[in-house]
Coordinates of C-alpha atoms in Angstrom, one line a residue:
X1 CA 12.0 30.5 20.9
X2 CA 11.3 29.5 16.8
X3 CA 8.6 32.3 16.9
X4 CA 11.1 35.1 17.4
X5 CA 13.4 33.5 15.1
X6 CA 14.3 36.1 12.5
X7 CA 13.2 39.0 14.1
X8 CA 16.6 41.0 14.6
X9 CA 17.5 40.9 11.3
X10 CA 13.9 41.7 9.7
X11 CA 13.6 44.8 12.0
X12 CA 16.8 46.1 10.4
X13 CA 15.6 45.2 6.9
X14 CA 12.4 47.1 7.5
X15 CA 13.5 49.9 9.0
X16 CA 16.0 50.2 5.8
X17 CA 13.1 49.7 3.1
X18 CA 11.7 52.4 5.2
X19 CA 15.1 54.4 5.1
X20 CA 15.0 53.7 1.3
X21 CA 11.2 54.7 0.9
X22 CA 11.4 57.7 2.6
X23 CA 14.3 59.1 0.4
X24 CA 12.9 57.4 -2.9
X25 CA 15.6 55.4 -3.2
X26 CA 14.1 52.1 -3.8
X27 CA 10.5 50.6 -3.2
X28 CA 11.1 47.3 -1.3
X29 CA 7.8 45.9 0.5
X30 CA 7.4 43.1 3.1
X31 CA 5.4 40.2 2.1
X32 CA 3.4 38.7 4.6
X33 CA 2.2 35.5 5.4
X34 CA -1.7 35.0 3.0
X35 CA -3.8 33.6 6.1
X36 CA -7.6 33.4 6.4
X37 CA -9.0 34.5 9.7
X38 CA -10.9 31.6 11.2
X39 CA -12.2 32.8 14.3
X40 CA -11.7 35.6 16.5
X41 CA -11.4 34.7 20.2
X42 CA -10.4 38.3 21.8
X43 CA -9.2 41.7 20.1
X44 CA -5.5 40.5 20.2
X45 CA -6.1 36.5 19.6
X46 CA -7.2 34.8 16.3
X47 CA -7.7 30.9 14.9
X48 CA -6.2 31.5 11.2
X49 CA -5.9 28.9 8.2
X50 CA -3.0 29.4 5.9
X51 CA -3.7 29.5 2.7
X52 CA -0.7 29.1 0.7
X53 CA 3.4 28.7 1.5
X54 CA 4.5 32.2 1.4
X55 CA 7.3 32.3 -1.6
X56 CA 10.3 34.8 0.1
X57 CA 9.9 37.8 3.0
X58 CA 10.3 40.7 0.7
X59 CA 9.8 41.9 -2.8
X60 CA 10.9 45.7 -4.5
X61 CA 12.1 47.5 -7.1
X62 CA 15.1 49.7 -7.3
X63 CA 16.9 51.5 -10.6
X64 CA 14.1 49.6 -12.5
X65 CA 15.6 46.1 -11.2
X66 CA 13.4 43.7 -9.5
X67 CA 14.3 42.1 -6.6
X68 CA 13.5 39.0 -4.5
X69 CA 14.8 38.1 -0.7
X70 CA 14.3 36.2 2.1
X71 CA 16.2 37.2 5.7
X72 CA 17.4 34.4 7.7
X73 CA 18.9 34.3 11.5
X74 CA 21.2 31.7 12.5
X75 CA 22.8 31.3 15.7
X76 CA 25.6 29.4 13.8
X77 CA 29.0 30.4 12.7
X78 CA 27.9 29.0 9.3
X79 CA 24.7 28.8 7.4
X80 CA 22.8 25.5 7.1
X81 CA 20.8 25.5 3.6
X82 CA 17.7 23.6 5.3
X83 CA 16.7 27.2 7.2
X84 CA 15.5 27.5 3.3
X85 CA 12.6 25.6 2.9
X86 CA 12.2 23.9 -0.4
X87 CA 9.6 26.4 -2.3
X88 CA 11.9 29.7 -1.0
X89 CA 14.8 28.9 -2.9
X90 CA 12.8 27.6 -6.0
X91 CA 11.0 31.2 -5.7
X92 CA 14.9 32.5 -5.2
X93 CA 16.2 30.9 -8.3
X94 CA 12.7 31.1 -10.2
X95 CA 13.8 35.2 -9.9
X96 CA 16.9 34.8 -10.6
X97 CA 16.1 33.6 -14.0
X98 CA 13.5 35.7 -15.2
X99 CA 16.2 38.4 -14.3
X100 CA 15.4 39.9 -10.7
X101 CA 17.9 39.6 -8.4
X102 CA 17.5 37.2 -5.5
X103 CA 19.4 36.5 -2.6
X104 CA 19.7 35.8 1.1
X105 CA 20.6 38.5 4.1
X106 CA 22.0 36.3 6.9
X107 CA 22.7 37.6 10.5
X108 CA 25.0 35.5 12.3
X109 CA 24.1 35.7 16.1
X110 CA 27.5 34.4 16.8
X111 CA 29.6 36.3 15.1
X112 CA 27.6 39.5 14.9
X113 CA 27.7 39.9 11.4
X114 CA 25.1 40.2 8.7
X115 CA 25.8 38.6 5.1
X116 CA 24.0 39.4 1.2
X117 CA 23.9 35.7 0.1
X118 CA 22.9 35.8 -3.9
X119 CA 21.0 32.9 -5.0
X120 CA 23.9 31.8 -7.4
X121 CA 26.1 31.7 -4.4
X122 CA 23.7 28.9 -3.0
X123 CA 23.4 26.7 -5.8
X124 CA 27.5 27.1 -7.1
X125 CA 27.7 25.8 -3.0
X126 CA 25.0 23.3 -3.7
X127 CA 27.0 21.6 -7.0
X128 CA 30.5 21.8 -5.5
X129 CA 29.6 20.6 -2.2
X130 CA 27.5 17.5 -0.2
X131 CA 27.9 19.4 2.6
X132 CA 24.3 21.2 3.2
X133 CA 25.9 23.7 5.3
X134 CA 27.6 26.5 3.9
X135 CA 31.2 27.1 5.7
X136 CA 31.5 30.7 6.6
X137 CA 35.3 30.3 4.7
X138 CA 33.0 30.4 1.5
X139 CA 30.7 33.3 2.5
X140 CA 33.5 35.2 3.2
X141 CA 35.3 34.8 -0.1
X142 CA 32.0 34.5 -2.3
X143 CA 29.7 37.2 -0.5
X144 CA 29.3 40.5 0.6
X145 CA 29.4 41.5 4.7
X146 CA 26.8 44.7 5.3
X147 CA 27.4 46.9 8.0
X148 CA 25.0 48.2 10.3
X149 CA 25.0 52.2 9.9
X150 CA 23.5 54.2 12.2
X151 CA 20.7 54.8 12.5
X152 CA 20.1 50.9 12.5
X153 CA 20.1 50.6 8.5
X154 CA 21.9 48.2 6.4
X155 CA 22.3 49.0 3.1
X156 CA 22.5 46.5 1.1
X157 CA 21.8 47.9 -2.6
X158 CA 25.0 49.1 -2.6
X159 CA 25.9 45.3 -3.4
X160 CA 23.1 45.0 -6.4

C-alpha cells in the first residue's frame, strides 16, 4: 500500500506542469529518485542502489521565481509533519531562504481536498505548537485550498 502512496496527487501535479509547459506558462520538472542500476533480472525488474536522499519531488521556474515542492497524500483529516522526512523540509526552508518559494501540496483522502502548504506555514506551526500534527483548523485559516479544474489540473501558481 506505502508504494502507491502519493500517487493521486502527483498525477495531478504532473499532468499540470504539463498543462503549464505546454502553454509556456511555467517550467516545473519532476525530480526523480538518483539510483544506480545494480542488476537487471528481466526487461521490467531491476536490483538498484540509491545513491543519495532525494531533496523534494519537483523543482521549476515561473515569472523568473524559483520554486521548490514536495506532494504529500494523507488519508488524515489533518497533516502529520513526520510524512516530511528530516532532509525535505531542510531542502524546503534551505529554498525558502535563498528566495525560491517552497511549499507543500497536500491531498486529503478524507476530505477530498487538496492544500498549498508554504514552508513558513510549517515552521510558524512548528514554534507555536508541540503538536507534530498540523490541525486542519490552521490549514484552513493559514493556507490556500486548490481546486481540481477540468481537465484534471490544479493550479496552484495562482497562489505564488
Amino acid at each position: 500500500m506505502n508504494a502507491n502512496r502519493g500517487m493521486y496527487i502527483e498525477e495531478l501535479v504532473n499532468r499540470t506542469n504539463s498543462y503549464y509547459y505546454d502553454r509556456n506558462i511555467a517550467i516545473i520538472e519532476k525530480r526523480y529518485l538518483p539510483i544506480k542500476i545494480v542488476k537487471n533480472i528481466s526487461a521490467n525488474t531491476i536490483i538498484g542502489k540509491l545513491l543519495a536522499k532525494s531533496f523534494v519531488d519537483y523543482c521549476g521556474v515561473y515569472k523568473s521565481q524559483h520554486i521548490e515542492f514536495e506532494t504529500k497524500q494523507t488519508n488524515d483529516a489533518n497533516f502529520n509533519l513526520n510524512l516530511i522526512k528530516e532532509h525535505q523540509l531542510r531542502h524546503l526552508i534551505n529554498a525558502m531562504n535563498h528566495g525560491a518559494k517552497s511549499f507543500l501540496i497536500v491531498y486529503f483522502n478524507s476530505l477530498d481536498k487538496i492544500f498549498m502548504i508554504n514552508t513558513i506555514d510549517i515552521l510558524n506551526w512548528i514554534k507555536t505548537n508541540k503538536s507534530k500534527t498540523m490541525k486542519m483548523e490552521y490549514i484552513i485559516r493559514n493556507c490556500k485550498e486548490i481546486e481540481i479544474s477540468f481537465p484534471g489540473i490544479i493550479d496552484y501558481l495562482k497562489f505564488l
